[in-house]
Short mmCIF file of C-alpha atoms in Angstrom, two decimals:
data_model
loop_
_atom_site.label_atom_id
_atom_site.label_comp_id
_atom_site.label_asym_id
_atom_site.label_seq_id
_atom_site.Cartn_x
_atom_site.Cartn_y
_atom_site.Cartn_z
CA MET A 1 45.75 -59.75 -59.32
CA LYS A 2 45.30 -63.43 -57.74
CA THR A 3 45.78 -66.65 -59.81
CA PHE A 4 44.77 -69.89 -58.09
CA PHE A 5 43.51 -73.31 -59.59
CA VAL A 6 39.92 -74.91 -59.45
CA ILE A 7 39.16 -78.38 -59.80
CA PRO A 8 35.30 -79.11 -60.28
CA HIS A 9 34.47 -82.81 -59.01
CA GLY A 10 33.61 -85.19 -61.49
CA ALA A 11 30.72 -87.85 -61.96
CA LYS A 12 28.68 -88.09 -58.92
CA PHE A 13 25.82 -90.22 -57.54
CA ASN A 14 22.45 -89.00 -57.32
CA GLY A 15 20.71 -87.88 -53.88
CA ALA A 16 21.76 -85.46 -51.15
CA ASP A 17 25.62 -84.47 -50.52
CA PRO A 18 26.30 -87.62 -52.93
CA SER A 19 29.76 -88.74 -53.37
CA MET A 20 31.78 -89.17 -56.56
CA THR A 21 31.29 -92.48 -58.74
CA PRO A 22 34.58 -94.71 -58.99
CA GLU A 23 34.61 -92.86 -62.73
CA GLY A 24 34.37 -89.77 -61.17
CA ARG A 25 37.33 -90.01 -58.75
CA GLU A 26 39.18 -91.76 -61.88
CA GLN A 27 38.12 -88.57 -64.08
CA VAL A 28 39.69 -86.52 -61.06
CA ARG A 29 42.89 -88.72 -60.78
CA ALA A 30 43.39 -87.86 -64.39
CA LEU A 31 44.32 -84.45 -63.36
CA ARG A 32 46.98 -84.89 -61.06
CA PRO A 33 49.65 -84.70 -63.09
CA HIS A 34 49.05 -81.27 -64.89
CA LEU A 35 48.58 -79.92 -61.43
CA PRO A 36 51.27 -77.29 -60.85
CA GLU A 37 53.95 -77.79 -57.97
CA ASP A 38 53.64 -74.69 -56.21
CA ILE A 39 50.10 -74.83 -54.44
CA SER A 40 50.65 -72.27 -51.63
CA GLU A 41 47.10 -73.34 -50.17
CA VAL A 42 44.06 -75.93 -50.39
CA TRP A 43 40.57 -74.96 -49.97
CA ARG A 44 37.49 -76.97 -50.45
CA GLY A 45 33.91 -76.69 -50.53
CA GLU A 46 31.67 -77.99 -47.92
CA GLY A 47 30.34 -81.15 -49.83
CA ARG A 48 31.60 -84.43 -49.53
CA ARG A 49 32.58 -84.75 -53.27
CA HIS A 50 34.96 -81.51 -52.90
CA GLY A 51 36.92 -83.44 -49.98
CA GLU A 52 36.83 -86.33 -52.33
CA VAL A 53 38.49 -84.60 -55.03
CA ALA A 54 41.17 -83.31 -52.68
CA GLU A 55 41.83 -86.87 -51.62
CA GLU A 56 42.36 -88.05 -55.44
CA LEU A 57 44.87 -85.67 -55.57
CA ASP A 58 46.88 -86.20 -52.99
CA LEU A 59 46.15 -82.44 -51.42
CA ARG A 60 45.21 -81.55 -48.04
CA PRO A 61 42.35 -78.85 -47.74
CA MET A 62 43.42 -76.17 -45.27
CA ARG A 63 40.56 -74.22 -45.68
CA TYR A 64 37.01 -74.46 -46.22
CA ASN A 65 34.11 -72.39 -47.59
CA ALA A 66 30.72 -73.32 -48.92
CA LEU A 67 30.85 -70.73 -51.46
CA PHE A 68 33.64 -72.92 -53.43
CA GLY A 69 31.12 -75.57 -53.36
CA PRO A 70 27.69 -76.08 -51.43
CA ALA A 71 26.63 -80.15 -50.13
CA SER A 72 23.46 -79.20 -52.45
CA SER A 73 23.68 -81.33 -56.16
CA VAL A 74 22.24 -80.55 -58.87
CA GLU A 75 20.61 -82.92 -60.80
CA ARG A 76 19.46 -83.34 -64.25
CA ARG A 77 15.19 -84.16 -63.94
CA GLU A 78 12.97 -85.51 -66.66
CA SER A 79 11.10 -82.03 -65.64
CA GLY A 80 13.91 -79.79 -65.70
CA ALA A 81 17.63 -79.49 -63.02
CA ALA A 82 16.99 -79.99 -59.74
CA THR A 83 18.57 -78.59 -56.52
CA VAL A 84 18.91 -81.57 -53.65
CA LEU A 85 19.60 -80.13 -50.48
CA PRO A 86 21.55 -82.53 -48.14
CA ASP A 87 18.09 -83.28 -46.44
CA GLY A 88 17.11 -84.59 -49.54
CA SER A 89 14.68 -81.40 -50.47
CA GLU A 90 14.53 -80.63 -53.83
CA TYR A 91 13.88 -77.51 -55.52
CA PRO A 92 13.76 -76.24 -59.07
CA PHE A 93 17.48 -74.99 -60.23
CA LYS A 94 17.72 -71.24 -61.71
CA PRO A 95 20.90 -70.68 -63.35
CA ALA A 96 20.70 -67.40 -61.73
CA ASP A 97 21.03 -69.31 -58.37
CA ALA A 98 24.64 -69.83 -59.16
CA TRP A 99 25.29 -65.86 -60.07
CA ILE A 100 24.16 -64.89 -56.73
CA PHE A 101 27.20 -65.99 -55.33
CA ARG A 102 29.65 -63.59 -57.24
CA ALA A 103 30.53 -60.86 -55.46
CA SER A 104 30.84 -62.89 -52.27
CA LEU A 105 33.52 -65.31 -54.36
CA LEU A 106 35.34 -62.05 -55.77
CA CYS A 107 35.24 -60.40 -51.59
CA LEU A 108 36.50 -64.23 -50.04
CA ILE A 109 38.96 -64.40 -53.24
CA GLU A 110 40.43 -61.04 -52.30
CA ALA A 111 40.64 -61.18 -48.57
CA GLU A 112 41.30 -64.62 -48.11
CA VAL A 113 42.68 -66.72 -50.89
CA LYS A 114 46.37 -66.61 -51.50
CA ASP A 115 47.91 -66.54 -54.89
CA ARG A 116 48.62 -69.99 -56.49
CA ALA A 117 45.76 -71.78 -54.51
CA ALA A 118 44.10 -74.74 -55.50
CA ILE A 119 40.20 -75.21 -54.83
CA CYS A 120 38.15 -78.70 -54.70
CA SER A 121 34.68 -77.33 -55.69
CA GLY A 122 31.44 -77.61 -57.60
CA ARG A 123 30.79 -76.40 -61.09
CA GLU A 124 28.19 -73.70 -59.47
CA CYS A 125 31.80 -71.66 -58.47
CA LEU A 126 33.02 -71.62 -61.81
CA MET A 127 29.97 -70.34 -63.43
CA ALA A 128 29.51 -67.98 -60.90
CA LEU A 129 33.13 -66.50 -61.58
CA THR A 130 33.53 -66.82 -65.45
CA GLY A 131 29.62 -66.39 -66.35
CA LYS A 132 29.87 -69.83 -68.29
CA THR A 133 26.99 -72.27 -67.81
CA ALA A 134 27.19 -75.72 -66.64
CA LYS A 135 27.55 -77.29 -69.85
CA GLU A 136 30.43 -75.10 -70.71
CA LEU A 137 32.32 -76.38 -68.01
CA LYS A 138 33.96 -79.86 -67.85
CA THR A 139 35.43 -81.77 -65.29
CA GLY A 140 38.77 -80.30 -65.52
CA LEU A 141 41.76 -78.20 -63.97
CA TYR A 142 41.37 -74.69 -64.32
CA LYS A 143 43.46 -72.06 -64.25
CA VAL A 144 41.41 -68.67 -63.12
CA THR A 145 42.94 -64.92 -62.37
CA VAL A 146 41.01 -62.32 -60.87
CA ASP A 147 42.35 -58.81 -61.40
CA GLY A 148 39.77 -56.39 -59.42
CA ASP A 149 36.19 -57.17 -61.08
CA LYS A 150 38.15 -58.91 -64.19
CA VAL A 151 37.97 -62.92 -64.17
CA THR A 152 40.12 -64.69 -66.72
CA CYS A 153 39.77 -68.42 -66.93
CA GLU A 154 42.03 -71.18 -68.74
CA VAL A 155 41.38 -74.54 -69.47
CA ILE A 156 44.91 -76.08 -67.95
CA ALA A 157 43.63 -80.00 -68.57
CA LEU A 158 40.03 -81.78 -68.95
CA ALA A 159 39.14 -85.03 -67.49
CA PRO A 160 38.33 -87.77 -69.75
CA GLY A 161 34.49 -88.63 -70.09
CA ASP A 162 31.77 -86.36 -67.90
CA PHE A 163 28.91 -86.44 -66.05
#
């Protein structure tokens, strides 16, 4: 059994591999007092905003894996959600795209992630682990426990506002 903490990024700009907005940075900073002091290691996704989460929380990522957050970004469009790749290419987003990574995430967590790690990520990581939708997952600090195939997720703190 492993317990770790997942912090998805706050509000972000649109576009390819976007940064967080000043509001998004503020949202993440508001979570700092809620972080446990006994973090064993820090992971991050590959997107620019995942590094910004670590920066705003005064955490130093030791490891990275794209499964915790790709550089691509999901954006809301009038025609529906779209995935924007780092080169600017756009493709229709399907919720099933996020679930594809569940088995890979569980293998990575079992093999590599230390108990009580912090993971600076995107919502897709939490969606894949918990089965929740993006609308159910706000910017916040989540305590995730994995015991074999069983995953539980507890909200420790939610950031003000959301994107």
